[in-house]
């Protein structure tokens, strides 16, 4: 099974599970999102921690390398 198919299945399953939990009026199921909320916050913060330095440092390292591409050397 390809990675794209597995990701798509996971997204659809998560969407259906979220709709099922929100549409049920069970008090026990209603507490699950509030319990998992800190996990999602930590995950998003970890991605920000990794991506922002990469996005900022990529142009800096390209500029600092000092190499002039052949197409600019004319």
PDB file of N, CA and C in Angstrom:
ATOM      1  N   UNK A   1       0.855  -1.175   0.000  1.00  0.00           N
ATOM      2  CA  UNK A   1       0.000   0.000   0.000  1.00  0.00           C
ATOM      3  C   UNK A   1       0.897   1.233   0.000  1.00  0.00           C
ATOM      4  N   UNK A   2       0.593   2.190  -0.832  1.00  0.00           N
ATOM      5  CA  UNK A   2       1.444   3.376  -0.950  1.00  0.00           C
ATOM      6  C   UNK A   2       1.236   4.312   0.239  1.00  0.00           C
ATOM      7  N   UNK A   3       2.217   5.164   0.445  1.00  0.00           N
ATOM      8  CA  UNK A   3       2.161   6.113   1.546  1.00  0.00           C
ATOM      9  C   UNK A   3       1.004   7.090   1.391  1.00  0.00           C
ATOM     10  N   UNK A   4       0.753   7.528   0.178  1.00  0.00           N
ATOM     11  CA  UNK A   4      -0.334   8.477  -0.067  1.00  0.00           C
ATOM     12  C   UNK A   4      -1.675   7.852   0.296  1.00  0.00           C
ATOM     13  N   UNK A   5      -1.865   6.593  -0.054  1.00  0.00           N
ATOM     14  CA  UNK A   5      -3.112   5.909   0.273  1.00  0.00           C
ATOM     15  C   UNK A   5      -3.266   5.745   1.780  1.00  0.00           C
ATOM     16  N   UNK A   6      -2.185   5.404   2.469  1.00  0.00           N
ATOM     17  CA  UNK A   6      -2.258   5.258   3.928  1.00  0.00           C
ATOM     18  C   UNK A   6      -2.567   6.587   4.608  1.00  0.00           C
ATOM     19  N   UNK A   7      -1.970   7.677   4.119  1.00  0.00           N
ATOM     20  CA  UNK A   7      -2.245   9.001   4.692  1.00  0.00           C
ATOM     21  C   UNK A   7      -3.696   9.385   4.433  1.00  0.00           C
ATOM     22  N   UNK A   8      -4.199   9.130   3.237  1.00  0.00           N
ATOM     23  CA  UNK A   8      -5.585   9.453   2.904  1.00  0.00           C
ATOM     24  C   UNK A   8      -6.552   8.649   3.769  1.00  0.00           C
ATOM     25  N   UNK A   9      -6.263   7.367   3.978  1.00  0.00           N
ATOM     26  CA  UNK A   9      -7.109   6.537   4.840  1.00  0.00           C
ATOM     27  C   UNK A   9      -7.091   7.067   6.267  1.00  0.00           C
ATOM     28  N   UNK A  10      -5.925   7.456   6.757  1.00  0.00           N
ATOM     29  CA  UNK A  10      -5.824   8.002   8.105  1.00  0.00           C
ATOM     30  C   UNK A  10      -6.590   9.310   8.258  1.00  0.00           C
ATOM     31  N   UNK A  11      -6.526  10.169   7.245  1.00  0.00           N
ATOM     32  CA  UNK A  11      -7.264  11.432   7.298  1.00  0.00           C
ATOM     33  C   UNK A  11      -8.777  11.201   7.303  1.00  0.00           C
ATOM     34  N   UNK A  12      -9.234  10.313   6.446  1.00  0.00           N
ATOM     35  CA  UNK A  12     -10.665  10.026   6.391  1.00  0.00           C
ATOM     36  C   UNK A  12     -11.120   9.355   7.684  1.00  0.00           C
ATOM     37  N   UNK A  13     -10.332   8.416   8.208  1.00  0.00           N
ATOM     38  CA  UNK A  13     -10.700   7.750   9.460  1.00  0.00           C
ATOM     39  C   UNK A  13     -10.734   8.745  10.615  1.00  0.00           C
ATOM     40  N   UNK A  14      -9.783   9.652  10.673  1.00  0.00           N
ATOM     41  CA  UNK A  14      -9.779  10.668  11.719  1.00  0.00           C
ATOM     42  C   UNK A  14     -10.960  11.610  11.606  1.00  0.00           C
ATOM     43  N   UNK A  15     -11.303  11.982  10.389  1.00  0.00           N
ATOM     44  CA  UNK A  15     -12.459  12.845  10.173  1.00  0.00           C
ATOM     45  C   UNK A  15     -13.746  12.151  10.611  1.00  0.00           C
ATOM     46  N   UNK A  16     -13.911  10.893  10.210  1.00  0.00           N
ATOM     47  CA  UNK A  16     -15.119  10.152  10.585  1.00  0.00           C
ATOM     48  C   UNK A  16     -15.191   9.930  12.097  1.00  0.00           C
ATOM     49  N   UNK A  17     -14.061   9.638  12.713  1.00  0.00           N
ATOM     50  CA  UNK A  17     -14.045   9.457  14.167  1.00  0.00           C
ATOM     51  C   UNK A  17     -14.381  10.760  14.877  1.00  0.00           C
ATOM     52  N   UNK A  18     -13.863  11.875  14.394  1.00  0.00           N
ATOM     53  CA  UNK A  18     -14.173  13.167  14.985  1.00  0.00           C
ATOM     54  C   UNK A  18     -15.637  13.525  14.858  1.00  0.00           C
ATOM     55  N   UNK A  19     -16.214  13.241  13.699  1.00  0.00           N
ATOM     56  CA  UNK A  19     -17.642  13.518  13.502  1.00  0.00           C
ATOM     57  C   UNK A  19     -18.473  12.616  14.406  1.00  0.00           C
ATOM     58  N   UNK A  20     -18.080  11.346  14.533  1.00  0.00           N
ATOM     59  CA  UNK A  20     -18.822  10.417  15.385  1.00  0.00           C
ATOM     60  C   UNK A  20     -18.759  10.844  16.844  1.00  0.00           C
ATOM     61  N   UNK A  21     -17.589  11.274  17.292  1.00  0.00           N
ATOM     62  CA  UNK A  21     -17.452  11.699  18.694  1.00  0.00           C
ATOM     63  C   UNK A  21     -18.249  12.975  18.946  1.00  0.00           C
ATOM     64  N   UNK A  22     -18.193  13.918  18.011  1.00  0.00           N
ATOM     65  CA  UNK A  22     -18.910  15.179  18.239  1.00  0.00           C
ATOM     66  C   UNK A  22     -20.419  15.021  18.126  1.00  0.00           C
ATOM     67  N   UNK A  23     -20.883  14.088  17.319  1.00  0.00           N
ATOM     68  CA  UNK A  23     -22.331  13.913  17.171  1.00  0.00           C
ATOM     69  C   UNK A  23     -22.933  13.077  18.291  1.00  0.00           C
ATOM     70  N   UNK A  24     -22.126  12.256  18.950  1.00  0.00           N
ATOM     71  CA  UNK A  24     -22.660  11.509  20.095  1.00  0.00           C
ATOM     72  C   UNK A  24     -22.718  12.456  21.294  1.00  0.00           C
ATOM     73  N   UNK A  25     -23.659  12.235  22.129  1.00  0.00           N
ATOM     74  CA  UNK A  25     -23.828  13.119  23.272  1.00  0.00           C
ATOM     75  C   UNK A  25     -23.360  12.440  24.550  1.00  0.00           C
ATOM     76  N   UNK A  26     -22.384  11.563  24.410  1.00  0.00           N
ATOM     77  CA  UNK A  26     -21.836  10.864  25.559  1.00  0.00           C
ATOM     78  C   UNK A  26     -20.851  11.770  26.287  1.00  0.00           C
ATOM     79  N   UNK A  27     -20.988  11.861  27.593  1.00  0.00           N
ATOM     80  CA  UNK A  27     -20.083  12.700  28.381  1.00  0.00           C
ATOM     81  C   UNK A  27     -18.671  12.128  28.376  1.00  0.00           C
ATOM     82  N   UNK A  28     -18.562  10.807  28.342  1.00  0.00           N
ATOM     83  CA  UNK A  28     -17.241  10.172  28.345  1.00  0.00           C
ATOM     84  C   UNK A  28     -16.498  10.465  27.041  1.00  0.00           C
ATOM     85  N   UNK A  29     -17.205  10.373  25.917  1.00  0.00           N
ATOM     86  CA  UNK A  29     -16.567  10.646  24.630  1.00  0.00           C
ATOM     87  C   UNK A  29     -16.274  12.127  24.436  1.00  0.00           C
ATOM     88  N   UNK A  30     -17.054  12.982  25.058  1.00  0.00           N
ATOM     89  CA  UNK A  30     -16.841  14.420  24.922  1.00  0.00           C
ATOM     90  C   UNK A  30     -15.564  14.875  25.613  1.00  0.00           C
ATOM     91  N   UNK A  31     -15.054  14.106  26.572  1.00  0.00           N
ATOM     92  CA  UNK A  31     -13.821  14.473  27.272  1.00  0.00           C
ATOM     93  C   UNK A  31     -12.572  14.095  26.485  1.00  0.00           C
ATOM     94  N   UNK A  32     -12.670  13.212  25.513  1.00  0.00           N
ATOM     95  CA  UNK A  32     -11.489  12.739  24.778  1.00  0.00           C
ATOM     96  C   UNK A  32     -10.756  13.881  24.067  1.00  0.00           C
ATOM     97  N   UNK A  33     -11.429  14.768  23.334  1.00  0.00           N
ATOM     98  CA  UNK A  33     -10.679  15.858  22.678  1.00  0.00           C
ATOM     99  C   UNK A  33      -9.943  16.767  23.654  1.00  0.00           C
ATOM    100  N   UNK A  34     -10.532  17.023  24.808  1.00  0.00           N
ATOM    101  CA  UNK A  34      -9.847  17.889  25.766  1.00  0.00           C
ATOM    102  C   UNK A  34      -8.626  17.199  26.371  1.00  0.00           C
ATOM    103  N   UNK A  35      -8.650  15.868  26.450  1.00  0.00           N
ATOM    104  CA  UNK A  35      -7.493  15.129  26.949  1.00  0.00           C
ATOM    105  C   UNK A  35      -6.380  15.110  25.902  1.00  0.00           C
ATOM    106  N   UNK A  36      -6.741  15.005  24.640  1.00  0.00           N
ATOM    107  CA  UNK A  36      -5.744  14.929  23.562  1.00  0.00           C
ATOM    108  C   UNK A  36      -5.275  16.291  23.068  1.00  0.00           C
ATOM    109  N   UNK A  37      -5.898  17.362  23.490  1.00  0.00           N
ATOM    110  CA  UNK A  37      -5.534  18.703  23.037  1.00  0.00           C
ATOM    111  C   UNK A  37      -4.074  19.063  23.338  1.00  0.00           C
ATOM    112  N   UNK A  38      -3.536  18.784  24.524  1.00  0.00           N
ATOM    113  CA  UNK A  38      -2.123  19.112  24.753  1.00  0.00           C
ATOM    114  C   UNK A  38      -1.160  18.354  23.841  1.00  0.00           C
ATOM    115  N   UNK A  39      -1.516  17.143  23.456  1.00  0.00           N
ATOM    116  CA  UNK A  39      -0.660  16.371  22.541  1.00  0.00           C
ATOM    117  C   UNK A  39      -0.580  17.071  21.187  1.00  0.00           C
ATOM    118  N   UNK A  40      -1.707  17.556  20.689  1.00  0.00           N
ATOM    119  CA  UNK A  40      -1.714  18.279  19.420  1.00  0.00           C
ATOM    120  C   UNK A  40      -0.948  19.583  19.495  1.00  0.00           C
ATOM    121  N   UNK A  41      -1.060  20.274  20.621  1.00  0.00           N
ATOM    122  CA  UNK A  41      -0.331  21.528  20.804  1.00  0.00           C
ATOM    123  C   UNK A  41       1.170  21.284  20.811  1.00  0.00           C
ATOM    124  N   UNK A  42       1.600  20.249  21.509  1.00  0.00           N
ATOM    125  CA  UNK A  42       3.028  19.910  21.548  1.00  0.00           C
ATOM    126  C   UNK A  42       3.525  19.534  20.153  1.00  0.00           C
ATOM    127  N   UNK A  43       2.720  18.787  19.393  1.00  0.00           N
ATOM    128  CA  UNK A  43       3.111  18.385  18.041  1.00  0.00           C
ATOM    129  C   UNK A  43       3.279  19.600  17.127  1.00  0.00           C
ATOM    130  N   UNK A  44       2.326  20.520  17.163  1.00  0.00           N
ATOM    131  CA  UNK A  44       2.408  21.719  16.313  1.00  0.00           C
ATOM    132  C   UNK A  44       3.602  22.576  16.721  1.00  0.00           C
ATOM    133  N   UNK A  45       3.851  22.718  18.012  1.00  0.00           N
ATOM    134  CA  UNK A  45       5.005  23.498  18.463  1.00  0.00           C
ATOM    135  C   UNK A  45       6.318  22.842  18.059  1.00  0.00           C
ATOM    136  N   UNK A  46       6.375  21.515  18.072  1.00  0.00           N
ATOM    137  CA  UNK A  46       7.590  20.816  17.644  1.00  0.00           C
ATOM    138  C   UNK A  46       7.846  21.027  16.156  1.00  0.00           C
ATOM    139  N   UNK A  47       6.800  21.040  15.355  1.00  0.00           N
ATOM    140  CA  UNK A  47       6.974  21.293  13.921  1.00  0.00           C
ATOM    141  C   UNK A  47       7.452  22.720  13.691  1.00  0.00           C
ATOM    142  N   UNK A  48       6.871  23.666  14.413  1.00  0.00           N
ATOM    143  CA  UNK A  48       7.331  25.058  14.293  1.00  0.00           C
ATOM    144  C   UNK A  48       8.788  25.180  14.704  1.00  0.00           C
ATOM    145  N   UNK A  49       9.173  24.468  15.749  1.00  0.00           N
ATOM    146  CA  UNK A  49      10.542  24.514  16.239  1.00  0.00           C
ATOM    147  C   UNK A  49      11.521  24.011  15.184  1.00  0.00           C
ATOM    148  N   UNK A  50      11.102  23.067  14.374  1.00  0.00           N
ATOM    149  CA  UNK A  50      11.984  22.514  13.351  1.00  0.00           C
ATOM    150  C   UNK A  50      11.931  23.293  12.044  1.00  0.00           C
ATOM    151  N   UNK A  51      10.773  23.752  11.637  1.00  0.00           N
ATOM    152  CA  UNK A  51      10.610  24.334  10.304  1.00  0.00           C
ATOM    153  C   UNK A  51      11.095  25.771  10.230  1.00  0.00           C
ATOM    154  N   UNK A  52      10.791  26.578  11.210  1.00  0.00           N
ATOM    155  CA  UNK A  52      11.146  28.002  11.137  1.00  0.00           C
ATOM    156  C   UNK A  52      12.649  28.214  11.000  1.00  0.00           C
ATOM    157  N   UNK A  53      13.496  27.547  11.792  1.00  0.00           N
ATOM    158  CA  UNK A  53      14.934  27.734  11.560  1.00  0.00           C
ATOM    159  C   UNK A  53      15.392  27.268  10.181  1.00  0.00           C
ATOM    160  N   UNK A  54      14.799  26.199   9.661  1.00  0.00           N
ATOM    161  CA  UNK A  54      15.177  25.733   8.330  1.00  0.00           C
ATOM    162  C   UNK A  54      14.811  26.752   7.255  1.00  0.00           C
ATOM    163  N   UNK A  55      13.647  27.336   7.371  1.00  0.00           N
ATOM    164  CA  UNK A  55      13.206  28.325   6.381  1.00  0.00           C
ATOM    165  C   UNK A  55      14.058  29.581   6.458  1.00  0.00           C
ATOM    166  N   UNK A  56      14.453  29.983   7.648  1.00  0.00           N
ATOM    167  CA  UNK A  56      15.256  31.194   7.802  1.00  0.00           C
ATOM    168  C   UNK A  56      16.702  30.955   7.383  1.00  0.00           C
ATOM    169  N   UNK A  57      17.251  29.810   7.744  1.00  0.00           N
ATOM    170  CA  UNK A  57      18.665  29.569   7.483  1.00  0.00           C
ATOM    171  C   UNK A  57      18.976  29.175   6.039  1.00  0.00           C
ATOM    172  N   UNK A  58      18.029  28.658   5.306  1.00  0.00           N
ATOM    173  CA  UNK A  58      18.291  28.254   3.925  1.00  0.00           C
ATOM    174  C   UNK A  58      18.739  29.429   3.054  1.00  0.00           C
ATOM    175  N   UNK A  59      18.039  30.555   3.035  1.00  0.00           N
ATOM    176  CA  UNK A  59      18.540  31.677   2.226  1.00  0.00           C
ATOM    177  C   UNK A  59      19.859  32.235   2.748  1.00  0.00           C
ATOM    178  N   UNK A  60      20.039  32.202   4.071  1.00  0.00           N
ATOM    179  CA  UNK A  60      21.286  32.717   4.623  1.00  0.00           C
ATOM    180  C   UNK A  60      22.483  31.870   4.209  1.00  0.00           C
ATOM    181  N   UNK A  61      22.322  30.558   4.248  1.00  0.00           N
ATOM    182  CA  UNK A  61      23.448  29.700   3.847  1.00  0.00           C
ATOM    183  C   UNK A  61      23.704  29.793   2.344  1.00  0.00           C
ATOM    184  N   UNK A  62      22.647  29.970   1.568  1.00  0.00           N
ATOM    185  CA  UNK A  62      22.836  30.142   0.124  1.00  0.00           C
ATOM    186  C   UNK A  62      23.568  31.421  -0.195  1.00  0.00           C
ATOM    187  N   UNK A  63      23.277  32.470   0.539  1.00  0.00           N
ATOM    188  CA  UNK A  63      23.948  33.744   0.323  1.00  0.00           C
ATOM    189  C   UNK A  63      25.374  33.702   0.841  1.00  0.00           C
ATOM    190  N   UNK A  64      25.568  33.075   1.966  1.00  0.00           N
ATOM    191  CA  UNK A  64      26.895  33.035   2.583  1.00  0.00           C
ATOM    192  C   UNK A  64      27.863  32.133   1.838  1.00  0.00           C
ATOM    193  N   UNK A  65      27.361  31.204   1.032  1.00  0.00           N
ATOM    194  CA  UNK A  65      28.269  30.314   0.314  1.00  0.00           C
ATOM    195  C   UNK A  65      29.093  31.081  -0.716  1.00  0.00           C
ATOM    196  N   UNK A  66      28.569  32.179  -1.205  1.00  0.00           N
ATOM    197  CA  UNK A  66      29.324  33.036  -2.100  1.00  0.00           C
ATOM    198  C   UNK A  66      29.475  32.518  -3.507  1.00  0.00           C
ATOM    199  N   UNK A  67      28.866  31.401  -3.831  1.00  0.00           N
ATOM    200  CA  UNK A  67      28.980  30.867  -5.180  1.00  0.00           C
ATOM    201  C   UNK A  67      28.058  31.635  -6.121  1.00  0.00           C
ATOM    202  N   UNK A  68      28.608  31.976  -7.269  1.00  0.00           N
ATOM    203  CA  UNK A  68      27.826  32.677  -8.272  1.00  0.00           C
ATOM    204  C   UNK A  68      27.422  31.659  -9.333  1.00  0.00           C
ATOM    205  N   UNK A  69      26.160  31.442  -9.531  1.00  0.00           N
ATOM    206  CA  UNK A  69      25.742  30.494 -10.564  1.00  0.00           C
ATOM    207  C   UNK A  69      26.212  30.952 -11.935  1.00  0.00           C
ATOM    208  N   UNK A  70      26.451  29.992 -12.807  1.00  0.00           N
ATOM    209  CA  UNK A  70      26.964  30.293 -14.148  1.00  0.00           C
ATOM    210  C   UNK A  70      26.017  31.181 -14.939  1.00  0.00           C
ATOM    211  N   UNK A  71      24.756  31.064 -14.721  1.00  0.00           N
ATOM    212  CA  UNK A  71      23.798  31.863 -15.491  1.00  0.00           C
ATOM    213  C   UNK A  71      23.830  33.342 -15.071  1.00  0.00           C
ATOM    214  N   UNK A  72      24.397  33.646 -13.893  1.00  0.00           N
ATOM    215  CA  UNK A  72      24.489  35.036 -13.433  1.00  0.00           C
ATOM    216  C   UNK A  72      25.848  35.651 -13.772  1.00  0.00           C
ATOM    217  N   UNK A  73      26.796  34.863 -14.170  1.00  0.00           N
ATOM    218  CA  UNK A  73      28.174  35.315 -14.323  1.00  0.00           C
ATOM    219  C   UNK A  73      28.424  36.100 -15.602  1.00  0.00           C
ATOM    220  N   UNK A  74      27.436  36.377 -16.383  1.00  0.00           N
ATOM    221  CA  UNK A  74      27.690  37.074 -17.653  1.00  0.00           C
ATOM    222  C   UNK A  74      27.827  38.552 -17.495  1.00  0.00           C
TER     223      UNK A  74
END
